[in-house]
């Protein structure tokens, strides 16, 4: 009868439930998991935004933009990521802009840069903590 109605702890749990006493251990654990999830999501958002800024700077160098243009372009790449879920909006923007600027680039090159900049952004955040 491990843990069943005949177990001493079963009566204690049932009496707490009947009294409306919260099961704090479970509640605290649930809150801790929720807080961790929020922190993880926030960190992922920051890493993605940093990655997009780094990608914008990388593309700006390819297009030979001025420092002022580079800053504005990096911000535009960050904004482009809000168009749809995933990375396709960023890849599409970079490919389109680089091609329009006369830079010979293919999808694989942009995706490799995306991968490289993701790792760099993650490393930067881990070093800062």
Short mmCIF file of C-alpha atoms in Angstrom, two decimals:
data_model
loop_
_atom_site.label_atom_id
_atom_site.label_comp_id
_atom_site.label_asym_id
_atom_site.label_seq_id
_atom_site.Cartn_x
_atom_site.Cartn_y
_atom_site.Cartn_z
CA UNK A 1 0.00 0.00 0.00
CA UNK A 2 2.83 2.42 -0.73
CA UNK A 3 1.37 5.90 -1.06
CA UNK A 4 -2.24 4.69 -1.19
CA UNK A 5 -5.17 5.36 1.16
CA UNK A 6 -3.63 3.20 3.89
CA UNK A 7 -0.37 5.18 3.95
CA UNK A 8 -0.02 7.70 6.84
CA UNK A 9 1.02 10.56 4.55
CA UNK A 10 -2.12 10.05 2.43
CA UNK A 11 -4.32 11.18 5.31
CA UNK A 12 -2.16 14.25 5.89
CA UNK A 13 -2.30 15.24 2.23
CA UNK A 14 -6.06 14.69 2.05
CA UNK A 15 -6.66 16.76 5.20
CA UNK A 16 -4.57 19.63 3.81
CA UNK A 17 -6.48 19.51 0.55
CA UNK A 18 -9.79 19.51 2.43
CA UNK A 19 -8.66 22.51 4.53
CA UNK A 20 -7.54 24.40 1.46
CA UNK A 21 -3.92 24.46 2.64
CA UNK A 22 -1.68 24.80 -0.39
CA UNK A 23 0.85 22.14 -1.14
CA UNK A 24 3.70 24.63 -0.99
CA UNK A 25 6.46 22.34 -2.16
CA UNK A 26 4.69 21.69 -5.44
CA UNK A 27 3.59 25.32 -5.77
CA UNK A 28 7.10 26.57 -5.14
CA UNK A 29 8.54 24.09 -7.59
CA UNK A 30 6.01 25.12 -10.25
CA UNK A 31 6.82 28.81 -9.68
CA UNK A 32 10.53 28.05 -9.90
CA UNK A 33 10.05 26.23 -13.22
CA UNK A 34 7.94 29.10 -14.55
CA UNK A 35 10.54 31.67 -13.46
CA UNK A 36 13.30 29.63 -15.07
CA UNK A 37 11.30 29.37 -18.30
CA UNK A 38 10.79 33.15 -18.39
CA UNK A 39 14.50 33.74 -17.76
CA UNK A 40 15.48 31.25 -20.48
CA UNK A 41 13.08 32.87 -22.96
CA UNK A 42 14.41 36.33 -22.12
CA UNK A 43 18.00 35.17 -22.59
CA UNK A 44 17.14 33.55 -25.92
CA UNK A 45 15.45 36.76 -27.08
CA UNK A 46 18.52 38.80 -26.15
CA UNK A 47 20.89 36.35 -27.86
CA UNK A 48 18.79 36.43 -31.04
CA UNK A 49 18.68 40.23 -31.04
CA UNK A 50 22.46 40.38 -30.51
CA UNK A 51 22.96 37.82 -33.27
CA UNK A 52 20.85 39.87 -35.65
CA UNK A 53 22.83 43.01 -34.83
CA UNK A 54 26.08 41.12 -35.49
CA UNK A 55 24.62 39.80 -38.76
CA UNK A 56 23.69 43.33 -39.77
CA UNK A 57 27.22 44.50 -39.06
CA UNK A 58 28.65 41.58 -41.04
CA UNK A 59 26.41 42.33 -44.03
CA UNK A 60 27.20 46.05 -43.80
CA UNK A 61 30.92 45.28 -44.15
CA UNK A 62 30.14 43.17 -47.24
CA UNK A 63 28.17 46.11 -48.69
CA UNK A 64 30.90 48.61 -47.70
CA UNK A 65 28.54 50.82 -45.69
CA UNK A 66 29.73 53.78 -43.62
CA UNK A 67 29.76 53.47 -39.80
CA UNK A 68 26.50 55.45 -39.57
CA UNK A 69 24.88 53.31 -42.26
CA UNK A 70 26.18 50.18 -40.55
CA UNK A 71 24.51 51.12 -37.27
CA UNK A 72 21.20 51.87 -39.00
CA UNK A 73 21.40 48.69 -41.06
CA UNK A 74 22.13 46.52 -38.00
CA UNK A 75 19.03 47.96 -36.31
CA UNK A 76 16.99 47.24 -39.45
CA UNK A 77 18.09 43.59 -39.38
CA UNK A 78 17.02 43.33 -35.72
CA UNK A 79 13.62 44.79 -36.68
CA UNK A 80 13.27 42.42 -39.65
CA UNK A 81 13.25 39.46 -37.27
CA UNK A 82 9.88 40.60 -35.88
CA UNK A 83 8.12 40.03 -39.22
CA UNK A 84 7.56 36.30 -38.70
CA UNK A 85 8.62 33.46 -36.44
CA UNK A 86 11.94 31.84 -37.18
CA UNK A 87 14.98 33.06 -39.07
CA UNK A 88 13.64 33.08 -42.62
CA UNK A 89 12.72 36.77 -42.50
CA UNK A 90 16.28 37.69 -41.54
CA UNK A 91 17.83 35.41 -44.17
CA UNK A 92 15.51 36.84 -46.82
CA UNK A 93 16.40 40.43 -45.87
CA UNK A 94 20.13 39.78 -45.86
CA UNK A 95 20.07 37.90 -49.17
CA UNK A 96 17.94 40.58 -50.82
CA UNK A 97 19.99 43.50 -49.53
CA UNK A 98 23.36 41.92 -50.27
CA UNK A 99 22.29 40.94 -53.78
CA UNK A 100 20.83 44.41 -54.42
CA UNK A 101 24.15 45.93 -53.33
CA UNK A 102 25.99 43.80 -55.89
CA UNK A 103 27.56 41.43 -53.37
CA UNK A 104 27.87 37.89 -54.69
CA UNK A 105 26.42 35.77 -51.91
CA UNK A 106 24.32 32.64 -51.71
CA UNK A 107 21.87 31.19 -49.22
CA UNK A 108 24.48 28.86 -47.72
CA UNK A 109 26.86 31.76 -46.99
CA UNK A 110 24.14 33.75 -45.22
CA UNK A 111 23.05 30.72 -43.21
CA UNK A 112 26.65 30.01 -42.21
CA UNK A 113 27.00 33.63 -41.06
CA UNK A 114 23.75 33.22 -39.11
CA UNK A 115 25.15 30.12 -37.40
CA UNK A 116 28.50 31.80 -36.67
CA UNK A 117 26.88 34.94 -35.28
CA UNK A 118 24.51 32.89 -33.12
CA UNK A 119 27.51 31.20 -31.50
CA UNK A 120 29.29 34.54 -31.11
CA UNK A 121 26.23 36.20 -29.52
CA UNK A 122 25.77 33.27 -27.11
CA UNK A 123 29.46 33.41 -26.18
CA UNK A 124 29.25 37.17 -25.55
CA UNK A 125 26.29 36.71 -23.20
CA UNK A 126 27.93 33.85 -21.33
CA UNK A 127 31.13 35.85 -20.85
CA UNK A 128 29.15 38.84 -19.58
CA UNK A 129 27.43 36.80 -16.87
#
